Tab-separated table of C-alpha atoms and ligand atoms in Angstrom:
chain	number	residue	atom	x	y	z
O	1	UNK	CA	-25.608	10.961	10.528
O	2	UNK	CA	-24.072	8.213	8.622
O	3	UNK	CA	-20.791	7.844	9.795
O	4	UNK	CA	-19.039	5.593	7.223
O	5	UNK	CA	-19.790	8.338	4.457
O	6	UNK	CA	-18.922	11.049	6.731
O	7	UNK	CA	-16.311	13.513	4.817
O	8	UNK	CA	-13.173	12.478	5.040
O	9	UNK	CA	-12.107	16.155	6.406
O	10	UNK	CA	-8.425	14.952	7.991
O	11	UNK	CA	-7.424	16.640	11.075
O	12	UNK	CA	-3.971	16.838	11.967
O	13	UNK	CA	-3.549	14.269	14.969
O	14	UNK	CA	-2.818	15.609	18.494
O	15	UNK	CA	0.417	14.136	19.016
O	16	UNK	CA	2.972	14.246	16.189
O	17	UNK	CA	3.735	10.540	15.670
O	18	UNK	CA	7.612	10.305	17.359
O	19	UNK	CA	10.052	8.721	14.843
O	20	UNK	CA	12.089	7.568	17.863
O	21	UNK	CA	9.130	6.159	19.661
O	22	UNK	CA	8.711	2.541	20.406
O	23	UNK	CA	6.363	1.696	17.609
O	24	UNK	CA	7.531	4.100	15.018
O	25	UNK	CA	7.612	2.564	11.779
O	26	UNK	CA	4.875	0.017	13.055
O	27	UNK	CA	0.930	-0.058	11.172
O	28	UNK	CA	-1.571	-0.985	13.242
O	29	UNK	CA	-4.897	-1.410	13.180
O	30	UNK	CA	-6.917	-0.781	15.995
O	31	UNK	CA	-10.706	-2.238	16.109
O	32	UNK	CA	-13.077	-1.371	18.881
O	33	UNK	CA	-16.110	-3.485	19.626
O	34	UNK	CA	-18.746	-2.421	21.933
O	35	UNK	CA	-18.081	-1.756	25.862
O	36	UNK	CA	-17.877	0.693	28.074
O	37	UNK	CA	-14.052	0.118	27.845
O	38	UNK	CA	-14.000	1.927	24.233
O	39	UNK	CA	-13.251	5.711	26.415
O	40	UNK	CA	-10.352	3.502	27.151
O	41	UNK	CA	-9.252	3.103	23.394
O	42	UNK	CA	-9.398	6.611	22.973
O	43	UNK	CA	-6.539	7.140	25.509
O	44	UNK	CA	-4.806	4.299	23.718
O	45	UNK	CA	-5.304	5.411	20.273
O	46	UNK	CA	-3.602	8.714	21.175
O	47	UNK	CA	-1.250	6.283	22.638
O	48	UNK	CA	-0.148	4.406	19.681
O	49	UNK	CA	0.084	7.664	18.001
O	50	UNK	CA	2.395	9.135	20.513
O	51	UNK	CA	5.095	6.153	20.356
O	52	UNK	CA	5.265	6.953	16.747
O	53	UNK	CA	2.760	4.318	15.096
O	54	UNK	CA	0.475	4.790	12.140
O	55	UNK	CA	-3.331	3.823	13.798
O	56	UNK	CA	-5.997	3.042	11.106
O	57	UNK	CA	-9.619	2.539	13.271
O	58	UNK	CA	-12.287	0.356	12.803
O	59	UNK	CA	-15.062	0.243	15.111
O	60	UNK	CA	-18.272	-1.790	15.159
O	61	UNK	CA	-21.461	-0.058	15.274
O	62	UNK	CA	-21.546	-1.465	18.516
O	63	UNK	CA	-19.089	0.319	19.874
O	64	UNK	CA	-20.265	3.927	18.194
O	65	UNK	CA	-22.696	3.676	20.324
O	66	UNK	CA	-19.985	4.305	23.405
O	67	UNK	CA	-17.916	6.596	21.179
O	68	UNK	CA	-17.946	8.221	18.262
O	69	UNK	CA	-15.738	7.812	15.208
O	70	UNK	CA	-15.047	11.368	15.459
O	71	UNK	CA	-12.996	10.882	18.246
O	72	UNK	CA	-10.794	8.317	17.093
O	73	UNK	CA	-10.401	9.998	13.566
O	74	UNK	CA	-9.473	12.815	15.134
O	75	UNK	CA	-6.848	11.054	17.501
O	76	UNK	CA	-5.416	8.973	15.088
O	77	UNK	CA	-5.018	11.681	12.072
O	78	UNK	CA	-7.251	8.893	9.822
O	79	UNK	CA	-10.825	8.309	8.912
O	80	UNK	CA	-12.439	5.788	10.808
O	81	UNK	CA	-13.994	2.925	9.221
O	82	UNK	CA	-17.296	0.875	10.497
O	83	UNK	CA	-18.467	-0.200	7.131
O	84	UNK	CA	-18.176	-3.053	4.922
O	85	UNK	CA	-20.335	-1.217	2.392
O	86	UNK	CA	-18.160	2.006	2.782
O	87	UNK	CA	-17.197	3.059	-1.056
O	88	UNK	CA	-14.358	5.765	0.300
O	89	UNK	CA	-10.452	4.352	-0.865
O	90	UNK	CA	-9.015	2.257	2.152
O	91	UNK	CA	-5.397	2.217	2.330
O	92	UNK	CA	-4.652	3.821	-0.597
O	93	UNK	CA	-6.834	1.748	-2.723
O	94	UNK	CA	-10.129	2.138	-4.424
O	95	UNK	CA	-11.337	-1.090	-4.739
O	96	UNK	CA	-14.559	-0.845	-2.100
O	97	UNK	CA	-12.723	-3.705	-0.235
O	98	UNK	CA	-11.845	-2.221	3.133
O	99	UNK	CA	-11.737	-5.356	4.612
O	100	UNK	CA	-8.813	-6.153	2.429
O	101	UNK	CA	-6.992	-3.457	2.317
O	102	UNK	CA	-7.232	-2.395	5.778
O	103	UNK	CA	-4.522	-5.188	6.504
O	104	UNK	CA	-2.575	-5.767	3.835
O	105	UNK	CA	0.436	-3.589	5.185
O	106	UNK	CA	-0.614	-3.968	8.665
O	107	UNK	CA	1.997	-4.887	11.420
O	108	UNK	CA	-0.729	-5.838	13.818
O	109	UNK	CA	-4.727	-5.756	14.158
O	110	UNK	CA	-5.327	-4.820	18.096
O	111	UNK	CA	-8.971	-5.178	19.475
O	112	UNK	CA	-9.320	-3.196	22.136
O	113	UNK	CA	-12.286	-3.520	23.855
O	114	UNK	CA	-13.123	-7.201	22.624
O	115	UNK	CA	-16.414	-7.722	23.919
O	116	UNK	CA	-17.232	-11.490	24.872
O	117	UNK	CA	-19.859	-11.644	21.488
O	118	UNK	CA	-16.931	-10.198	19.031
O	119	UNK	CA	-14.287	-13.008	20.791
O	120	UNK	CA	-17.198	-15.918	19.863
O	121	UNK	CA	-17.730	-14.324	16.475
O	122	UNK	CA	-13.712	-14.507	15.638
O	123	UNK	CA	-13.893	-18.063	17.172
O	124	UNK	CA	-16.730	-19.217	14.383
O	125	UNK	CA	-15.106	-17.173	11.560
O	126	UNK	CA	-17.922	-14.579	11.264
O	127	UNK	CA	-18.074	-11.875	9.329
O	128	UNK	CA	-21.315	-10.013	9.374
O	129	UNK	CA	-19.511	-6.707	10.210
O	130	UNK	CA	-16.497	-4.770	8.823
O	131	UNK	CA	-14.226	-5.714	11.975
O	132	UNK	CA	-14.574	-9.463	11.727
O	133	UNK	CA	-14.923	-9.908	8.198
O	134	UNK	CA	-11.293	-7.726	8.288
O	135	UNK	CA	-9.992	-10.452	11.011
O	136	UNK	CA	-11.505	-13.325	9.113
O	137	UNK	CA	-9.636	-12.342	6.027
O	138	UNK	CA	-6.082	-11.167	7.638
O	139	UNK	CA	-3.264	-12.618	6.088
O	140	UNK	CA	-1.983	-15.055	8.524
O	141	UNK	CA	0.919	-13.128	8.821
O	142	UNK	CA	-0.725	-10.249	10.159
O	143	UNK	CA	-1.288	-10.901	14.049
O	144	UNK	CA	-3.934	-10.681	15.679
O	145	UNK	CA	-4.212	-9.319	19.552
O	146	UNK	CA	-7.688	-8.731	21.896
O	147	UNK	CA	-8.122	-7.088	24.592
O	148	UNK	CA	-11.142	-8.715	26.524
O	149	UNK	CA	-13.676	-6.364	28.231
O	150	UNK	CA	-16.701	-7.729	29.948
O	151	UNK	CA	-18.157	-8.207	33.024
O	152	UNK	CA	-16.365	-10.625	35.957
O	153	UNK	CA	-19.857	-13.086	35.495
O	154	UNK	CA	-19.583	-12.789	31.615
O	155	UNK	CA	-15.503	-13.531	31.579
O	156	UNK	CA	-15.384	-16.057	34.634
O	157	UNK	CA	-18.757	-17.965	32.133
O	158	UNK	CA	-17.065	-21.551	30.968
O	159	UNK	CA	-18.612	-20.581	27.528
O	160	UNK	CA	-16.023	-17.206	27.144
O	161	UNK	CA	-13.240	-19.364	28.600
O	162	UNK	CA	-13.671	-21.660	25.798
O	163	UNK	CA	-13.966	-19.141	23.477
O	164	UNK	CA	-10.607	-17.937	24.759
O	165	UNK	CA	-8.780	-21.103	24.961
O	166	UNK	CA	-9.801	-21.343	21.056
O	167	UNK	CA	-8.350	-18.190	20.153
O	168	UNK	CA	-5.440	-18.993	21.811
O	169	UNK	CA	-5.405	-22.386	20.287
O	170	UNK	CA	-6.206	-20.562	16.496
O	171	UNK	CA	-2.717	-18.275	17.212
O	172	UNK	CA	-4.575	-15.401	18.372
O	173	UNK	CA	-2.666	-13.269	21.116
O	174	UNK	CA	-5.562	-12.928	24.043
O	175	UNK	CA	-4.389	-10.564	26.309
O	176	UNK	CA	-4.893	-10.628	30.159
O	177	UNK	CA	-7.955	-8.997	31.896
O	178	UNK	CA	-7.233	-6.233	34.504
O	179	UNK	CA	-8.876	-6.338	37.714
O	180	UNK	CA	-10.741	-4.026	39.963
O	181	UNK	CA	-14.209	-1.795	39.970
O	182	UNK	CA	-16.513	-2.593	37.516
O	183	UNK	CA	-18.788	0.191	35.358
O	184	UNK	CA	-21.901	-2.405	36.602
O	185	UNK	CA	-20.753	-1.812	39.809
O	186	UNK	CA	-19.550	-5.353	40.521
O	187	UNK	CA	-15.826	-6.124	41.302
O	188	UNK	CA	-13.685	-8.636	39.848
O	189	UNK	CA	-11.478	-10.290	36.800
O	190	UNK	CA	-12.801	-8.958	33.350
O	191	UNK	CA	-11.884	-5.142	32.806
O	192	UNK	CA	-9.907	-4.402	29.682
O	193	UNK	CA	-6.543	-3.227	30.684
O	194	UNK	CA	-5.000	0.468	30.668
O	195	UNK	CA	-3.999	1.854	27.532
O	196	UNK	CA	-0.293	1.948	28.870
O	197	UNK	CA	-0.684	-1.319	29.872
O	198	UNK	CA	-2.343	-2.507	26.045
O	199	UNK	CA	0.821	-0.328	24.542
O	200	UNK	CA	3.271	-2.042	26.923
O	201	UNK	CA	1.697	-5.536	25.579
O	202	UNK	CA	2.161	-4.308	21.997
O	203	UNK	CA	5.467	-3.135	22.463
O	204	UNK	CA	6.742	-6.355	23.857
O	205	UNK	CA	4.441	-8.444	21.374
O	206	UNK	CA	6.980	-6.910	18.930
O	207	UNK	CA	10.079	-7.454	20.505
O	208	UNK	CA	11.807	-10.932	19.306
O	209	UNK	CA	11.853	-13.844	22.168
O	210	UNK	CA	15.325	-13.977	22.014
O	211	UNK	CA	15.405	-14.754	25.823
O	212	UNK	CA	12.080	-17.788	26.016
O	213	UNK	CA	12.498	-20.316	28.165
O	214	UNK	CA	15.308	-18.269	30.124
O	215	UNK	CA	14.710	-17.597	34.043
O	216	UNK	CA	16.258	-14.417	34.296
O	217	UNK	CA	17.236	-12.542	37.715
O	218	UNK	CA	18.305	-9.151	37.695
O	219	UNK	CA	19.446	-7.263	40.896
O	220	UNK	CA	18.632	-2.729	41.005
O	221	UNK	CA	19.170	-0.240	42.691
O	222	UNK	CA	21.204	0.835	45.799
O	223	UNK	CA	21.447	-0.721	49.045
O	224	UNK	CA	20.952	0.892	52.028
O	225	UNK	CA	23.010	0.149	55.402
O	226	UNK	CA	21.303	1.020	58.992
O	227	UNK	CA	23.106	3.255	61.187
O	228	UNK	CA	20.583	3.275	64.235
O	229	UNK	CA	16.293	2.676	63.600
O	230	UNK	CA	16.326	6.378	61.588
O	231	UNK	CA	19.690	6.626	59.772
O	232	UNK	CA	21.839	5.090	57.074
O	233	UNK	CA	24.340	4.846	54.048
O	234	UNK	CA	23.246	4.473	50.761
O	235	UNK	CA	24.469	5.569	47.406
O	236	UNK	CA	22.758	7.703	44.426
O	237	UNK	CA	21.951	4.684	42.206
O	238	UNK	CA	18.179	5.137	40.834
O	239	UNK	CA	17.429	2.022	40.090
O	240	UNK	CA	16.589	2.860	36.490
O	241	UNK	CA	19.003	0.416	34.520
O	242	UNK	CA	18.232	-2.518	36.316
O	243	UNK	CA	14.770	-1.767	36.244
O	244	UNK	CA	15.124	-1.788	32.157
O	245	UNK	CA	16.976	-5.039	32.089
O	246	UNK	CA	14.500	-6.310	33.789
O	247	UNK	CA	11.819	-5.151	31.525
O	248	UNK	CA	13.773	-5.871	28.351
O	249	UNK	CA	14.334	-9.410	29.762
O	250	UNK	CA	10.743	-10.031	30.277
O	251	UNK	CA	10.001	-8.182	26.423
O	252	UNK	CA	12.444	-10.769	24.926
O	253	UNK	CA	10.362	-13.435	26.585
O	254	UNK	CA	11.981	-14.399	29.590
O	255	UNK	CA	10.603	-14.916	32.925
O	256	UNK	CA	12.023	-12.102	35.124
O	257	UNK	CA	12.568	-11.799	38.921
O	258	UNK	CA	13.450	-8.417	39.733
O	259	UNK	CA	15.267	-8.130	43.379
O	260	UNK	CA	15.385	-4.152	44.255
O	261	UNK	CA	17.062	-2.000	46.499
O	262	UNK	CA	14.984	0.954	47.983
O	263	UNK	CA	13.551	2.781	45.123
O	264	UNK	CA	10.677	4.353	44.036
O	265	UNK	CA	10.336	2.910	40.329
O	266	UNK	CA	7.237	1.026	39.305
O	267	UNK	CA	7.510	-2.605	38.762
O	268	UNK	CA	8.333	-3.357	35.000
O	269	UNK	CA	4.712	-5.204	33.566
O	270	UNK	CA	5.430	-9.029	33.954
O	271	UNK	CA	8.540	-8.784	36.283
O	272	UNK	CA	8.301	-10.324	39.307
O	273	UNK	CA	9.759	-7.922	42.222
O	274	UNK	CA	11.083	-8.749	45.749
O	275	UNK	CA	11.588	-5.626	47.531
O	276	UNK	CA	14.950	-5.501	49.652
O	277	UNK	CA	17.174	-2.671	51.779
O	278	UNK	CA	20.680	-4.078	52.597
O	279	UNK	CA	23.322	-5.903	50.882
O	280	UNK	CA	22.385	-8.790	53.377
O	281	UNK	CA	19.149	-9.019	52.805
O	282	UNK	CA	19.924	-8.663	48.789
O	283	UNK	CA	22.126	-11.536	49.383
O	284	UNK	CA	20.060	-13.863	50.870
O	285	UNK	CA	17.268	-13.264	48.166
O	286	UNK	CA	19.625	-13.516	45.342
O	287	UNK	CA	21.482	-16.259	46.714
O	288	UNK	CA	18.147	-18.516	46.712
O	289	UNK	CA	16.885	-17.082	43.629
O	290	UNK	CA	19.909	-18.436	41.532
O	291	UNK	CA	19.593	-22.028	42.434
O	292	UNK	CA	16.587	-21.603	39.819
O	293	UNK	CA	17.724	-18.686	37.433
O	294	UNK	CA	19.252	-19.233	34.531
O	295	UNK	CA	21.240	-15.672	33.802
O	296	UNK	CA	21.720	-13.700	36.395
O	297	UNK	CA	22.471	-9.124	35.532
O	298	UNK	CA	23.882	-7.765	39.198
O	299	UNK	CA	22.957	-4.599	38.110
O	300	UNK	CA	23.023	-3.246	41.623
O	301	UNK	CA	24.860	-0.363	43.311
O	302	UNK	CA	25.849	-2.836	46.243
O	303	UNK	CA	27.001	-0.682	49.294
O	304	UNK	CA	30.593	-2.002	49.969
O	305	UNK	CA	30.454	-1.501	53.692
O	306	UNK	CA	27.941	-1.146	56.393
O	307	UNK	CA	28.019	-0.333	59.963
O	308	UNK	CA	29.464	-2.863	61.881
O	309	UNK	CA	26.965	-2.203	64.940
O	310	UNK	CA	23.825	-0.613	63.861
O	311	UNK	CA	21.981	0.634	67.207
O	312	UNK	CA	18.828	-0.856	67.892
O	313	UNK	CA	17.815	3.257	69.151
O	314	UNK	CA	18.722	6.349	67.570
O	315	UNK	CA	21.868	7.749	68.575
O	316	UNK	CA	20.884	11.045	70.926
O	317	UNK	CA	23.508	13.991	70.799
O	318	UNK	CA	24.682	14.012	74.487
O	319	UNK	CA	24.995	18.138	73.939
O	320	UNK	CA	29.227	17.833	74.011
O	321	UNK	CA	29.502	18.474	70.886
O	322	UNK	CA	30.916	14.872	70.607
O	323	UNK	CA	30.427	12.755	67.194
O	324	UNK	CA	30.010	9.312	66.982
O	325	UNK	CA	32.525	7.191	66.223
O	326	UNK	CA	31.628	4.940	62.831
O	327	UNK	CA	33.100	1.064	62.488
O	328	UNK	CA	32.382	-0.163	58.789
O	329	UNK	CA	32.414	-3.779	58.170
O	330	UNK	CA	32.391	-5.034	54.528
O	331	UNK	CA	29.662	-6.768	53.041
O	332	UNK	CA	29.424	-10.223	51.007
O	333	UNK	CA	30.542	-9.890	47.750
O	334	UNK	CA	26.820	-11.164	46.369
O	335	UNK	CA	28.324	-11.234	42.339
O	336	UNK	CA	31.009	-12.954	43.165
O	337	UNK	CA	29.445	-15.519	45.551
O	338	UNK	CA	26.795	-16.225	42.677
O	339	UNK	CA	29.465	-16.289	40.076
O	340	UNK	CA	31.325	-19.042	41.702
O	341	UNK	CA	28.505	-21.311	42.908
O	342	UNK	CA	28.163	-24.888	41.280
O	343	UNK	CA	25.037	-23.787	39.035
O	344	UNK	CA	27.461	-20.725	37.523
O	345	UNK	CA	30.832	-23.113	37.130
O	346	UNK	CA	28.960	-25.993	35.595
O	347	UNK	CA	27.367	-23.369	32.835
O	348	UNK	CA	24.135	-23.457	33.902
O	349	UNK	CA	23.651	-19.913	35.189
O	350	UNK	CA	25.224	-17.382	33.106
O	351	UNK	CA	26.569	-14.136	35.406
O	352	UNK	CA	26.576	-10.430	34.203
O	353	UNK	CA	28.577	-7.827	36.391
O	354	UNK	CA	28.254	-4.261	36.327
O	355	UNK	CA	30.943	-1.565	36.955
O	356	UNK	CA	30.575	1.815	38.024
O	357	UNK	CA	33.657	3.677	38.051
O	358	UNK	CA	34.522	7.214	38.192
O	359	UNK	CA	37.593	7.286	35.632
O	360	UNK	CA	39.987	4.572	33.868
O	361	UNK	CA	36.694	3.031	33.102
O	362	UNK	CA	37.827	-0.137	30.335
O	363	UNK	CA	40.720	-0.804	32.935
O	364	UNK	CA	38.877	-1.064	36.018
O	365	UNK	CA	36.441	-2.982	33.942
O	366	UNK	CA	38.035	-5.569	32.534
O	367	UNK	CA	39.972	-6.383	36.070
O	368	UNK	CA	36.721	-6.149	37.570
O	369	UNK	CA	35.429	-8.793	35.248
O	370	UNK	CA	38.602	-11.189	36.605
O	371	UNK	CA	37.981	-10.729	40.052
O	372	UNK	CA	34.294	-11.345	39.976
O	373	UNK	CA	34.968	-14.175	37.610
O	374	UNK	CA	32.246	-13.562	35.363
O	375	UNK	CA	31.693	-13.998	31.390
O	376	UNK	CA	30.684	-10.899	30.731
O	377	UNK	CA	30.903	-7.135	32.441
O	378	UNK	CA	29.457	-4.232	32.106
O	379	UNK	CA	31.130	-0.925	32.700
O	380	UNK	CA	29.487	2.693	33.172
O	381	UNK	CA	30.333	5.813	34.852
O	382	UNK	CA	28.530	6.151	37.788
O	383	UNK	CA	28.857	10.018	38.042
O	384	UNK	CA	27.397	9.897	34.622
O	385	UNK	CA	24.866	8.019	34.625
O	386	UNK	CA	23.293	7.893	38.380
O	387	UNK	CA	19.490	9.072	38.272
O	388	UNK	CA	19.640	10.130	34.034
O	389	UNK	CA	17.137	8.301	31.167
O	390	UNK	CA	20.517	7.446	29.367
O	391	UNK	CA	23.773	5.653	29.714
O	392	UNK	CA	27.068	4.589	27.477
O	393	UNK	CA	28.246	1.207	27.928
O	394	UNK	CA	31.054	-0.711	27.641
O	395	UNK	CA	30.592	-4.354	27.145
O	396	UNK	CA	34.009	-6.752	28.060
O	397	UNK	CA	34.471	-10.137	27.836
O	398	UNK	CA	36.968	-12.740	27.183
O	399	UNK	CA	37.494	-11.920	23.381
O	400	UNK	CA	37.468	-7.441	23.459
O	401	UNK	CA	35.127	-5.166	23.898
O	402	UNK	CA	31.977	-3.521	22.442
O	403	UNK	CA	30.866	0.139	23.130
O	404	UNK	CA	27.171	0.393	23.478
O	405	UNK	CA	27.274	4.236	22.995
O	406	UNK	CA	24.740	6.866	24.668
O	407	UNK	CA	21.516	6.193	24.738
O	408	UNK	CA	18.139	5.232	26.616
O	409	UNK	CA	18.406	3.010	29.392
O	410	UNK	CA	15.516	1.075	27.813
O	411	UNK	CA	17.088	1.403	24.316
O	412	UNK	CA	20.654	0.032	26.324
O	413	UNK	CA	19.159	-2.792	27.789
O	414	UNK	CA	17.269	-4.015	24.838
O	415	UNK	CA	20.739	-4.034	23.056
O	416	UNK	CA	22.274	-5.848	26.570
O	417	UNK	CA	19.915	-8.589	26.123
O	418	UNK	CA	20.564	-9.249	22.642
O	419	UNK	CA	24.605	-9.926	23.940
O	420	UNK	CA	23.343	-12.299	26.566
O	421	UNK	CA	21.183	-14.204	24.426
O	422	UNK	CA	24.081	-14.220	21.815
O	423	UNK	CA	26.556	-15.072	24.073
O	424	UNK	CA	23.850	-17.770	25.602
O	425	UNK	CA	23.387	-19.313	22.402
O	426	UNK	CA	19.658	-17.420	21.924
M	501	CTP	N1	28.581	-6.318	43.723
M	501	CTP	C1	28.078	-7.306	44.552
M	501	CTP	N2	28.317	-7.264	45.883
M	501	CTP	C2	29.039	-6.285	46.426
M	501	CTP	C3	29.588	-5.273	45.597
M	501	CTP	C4	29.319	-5.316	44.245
M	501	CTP	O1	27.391	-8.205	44.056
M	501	CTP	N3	29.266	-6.262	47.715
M	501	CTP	C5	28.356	-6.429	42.278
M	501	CTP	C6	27.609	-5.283	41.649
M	501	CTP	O2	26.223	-5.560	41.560
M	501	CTP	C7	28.246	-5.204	40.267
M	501	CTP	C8	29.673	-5.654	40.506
M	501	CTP	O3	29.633	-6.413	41.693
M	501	CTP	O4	27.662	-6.119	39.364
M	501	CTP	C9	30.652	-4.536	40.620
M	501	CTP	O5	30.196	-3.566	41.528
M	501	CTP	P1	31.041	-2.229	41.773
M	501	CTP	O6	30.360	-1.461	42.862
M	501	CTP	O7	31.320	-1.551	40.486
M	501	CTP	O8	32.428	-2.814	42.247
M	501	CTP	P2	32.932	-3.291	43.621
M	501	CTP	O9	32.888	-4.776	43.677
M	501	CTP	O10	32.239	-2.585	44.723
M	501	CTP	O11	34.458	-2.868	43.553
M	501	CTP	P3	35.132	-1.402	43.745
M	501	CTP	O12	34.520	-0.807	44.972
M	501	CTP	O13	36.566	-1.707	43.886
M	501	CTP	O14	34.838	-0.626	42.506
């Protein structure tokens, strides 16, 4: 069968495209060169679709020969084209110049697999095949992202490297290689990357680097106090608005250390996590994290007291009846501490506090702010936001106030960032 004059017979796509996803609005044009990593583009072709993007295919005949276009037409709602020779209207136009049109209101042309032969045929400009001839003649405006997929031999080769180190020289976004089993059976650097990974990439790609050059550390999550080797205090915050800053950050371009209470979130792509359980131990990994940050969002639910003398066994009932007796001790106050270091007074690390409150929230928020002695504070209700997707903010500083009202945590933190870097001089 000759798939580039197959009839263009459009089935509705599987997912409705969102128009609140995270690429709604966004045209993109996914090309698939041979690998075994094209079942991959499959998932991230319904993807693409699913965060509300419009996903035009075009596929090598190297890769039909891992999957077929029907597949792809059917998961992105669009005929598939392979073709330079293919007479059907591409993009709306009738012009039998697909390799035109394909891009001309594209947002983005993602390769996903590129195979090491397609990379070295983008780094010599050829164009023997729809795909490259379409990347050869993009509009300079139009980016350009690969996702390598090869072998750990064929990527590790000094010959692909260079071919890399080109396209990243020519403005071409290469994207990193996952690692792990191999479909040859080998194990190693070279395997094209999830499809949530690729859409996390394209997301951020998107994003403005508001936040480059910044060294941002952002604090999550609760802390949790030891009683005796088996109990403790800790408090409901999930972790989940820290764990967006921290992704936002790192989407607006900045290099992100994450420092997290116990929780059971996965690590935002890009952020570097250290893993912590008590305000002490938060403290002593913020504290030395600051003298090289550059912002710093304590976004944590710091526990305001812990036992003054955890047991180093677990406390047995003696069969009285009798309780134990509790002594709280207050921990460091780590915002403050940070707030009022050198680095912070001399303007060099910029200081976000958070407030959760349970009523008078712009009061308590805008003392709060005083006694922390930071720029910039950011109040929520804790009752109302602990473990939920969404959140209402209320940003204070020295001049008023600005709501932030409800919304994603992802969609909050994205706006957060864009006050920092405002108020940073991004
Ligand atoms: N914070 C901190 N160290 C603490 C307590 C809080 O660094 N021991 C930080 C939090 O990360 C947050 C800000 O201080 O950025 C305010 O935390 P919050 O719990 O709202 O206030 P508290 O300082 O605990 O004050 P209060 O209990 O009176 O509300």
């Amino acid at each position: 069968m000759n798939h580039t004059t197959s009839p263009t017979v459009v089935p509705s796509p599987t997912q409705a495209p969102s128009p609140s996803g995270e690429l709604a609005g966004r045209r993109v044009v996914l090309g698939l060169s041979g690998g075994i990593a094209c079942y991959k583009a499959a998932e991230l072709c319904r993807a693409l679709v699913k965060a509300g993007a419009t996903v035009q295919v075009v596929m090598t005949d190297a890769a039909m020969q891992f999957i077929t276009p029907v597949t792809l037409q059917a998961l992105s709602g669009q005929p598939v084209f392979s073709s330079q020779w293919d007479p059907r209207e591409a993009a709306g136009v009738g012009n039998n110049m697909a390799h035109i049109n394909l891009t001309r209101e594209a947002d983005a042309i993602l390769v996903a697999p590129a195979s090491a032969d397609f990379m070295k045929k983008l780094v010599h400009g050829g164009a023997d095949d729809l795909l490259s001839l379409m990347c050869l003649a993009r509009p300079q405006t139009v980016p350009l992202l690969v996702a390598p997929a090869m072998n750990r031999e064929m990527w590790a080769n000094p010959a692909t490297q260079r071919n890399v180190a080109q396209l990243r020289a020519d403005g071409v976004q290469v994207l990193d290689v996952g690692q792990g089993d191999q479909a040859c059976g080998e194990v190693g650097d070279g395997r094209m990357l999830e499809a949530d990974e690729l859409l996390y990439d394209l997301v951020r790609f998107f994003q403005p680097k508001i936040l480059a050059g910044q060294q941002v550390l952002v604090s999550a999550g609760p802390t949790y106090e030891a009683i005796d080797p088996v109990r403790g205090i800790t408090n409901l915050s999930s972790g989940k608005m820290g764990f967006a800053i921290a992704r936002a950050a790192h989407e607006a371009g900045a290099d992100v250390t994450l420092v997290a209470g116990p929780v059971a979130l996965p690590t935002p792509r890009g952020v570097r996590r250290v893993d912590v359980k008590s305000a002490q131990e938060m403290q002593l990994a913020l504290d030395t994290l600051a003298l090289s940050a550059t912002v710093f969002v304590s976004a944590a639910a710091v526990a305001d007291w812990r036992p003054a003398a955890p047991a180093n066994q677990k406390i047995k009932k003696d069969g009285s009846g009798a309780v134990p007796t509790l002594a709280f001790t207050e921990n460091p106050d780590i915002l403050a501490g940070i707030a009022g270091s050198e680095r912070a007074r001399h303007g060099l690390l910029y200081c976000v506090g958070f407030a959760a409150e349970s009523h008078d929230l712009l009061t308590h928020a805008q003392a709060k702010r005083v006694r922390k002695g930071v720029p910039l504070l950011v109040g929520n209700l804790g009752p109302a936001t602990f473990g939920q997707d969404d959140n209402a903010l209320l940003l204070v500083d020295e001049h008023g106030v600005v709501e932030l009202p409800r919304a994603s945590k992802l969609s909050l933190a994205r706006q957060l960032v864009v006050e920092i870097a405002r108020r940073r001089g991004g």
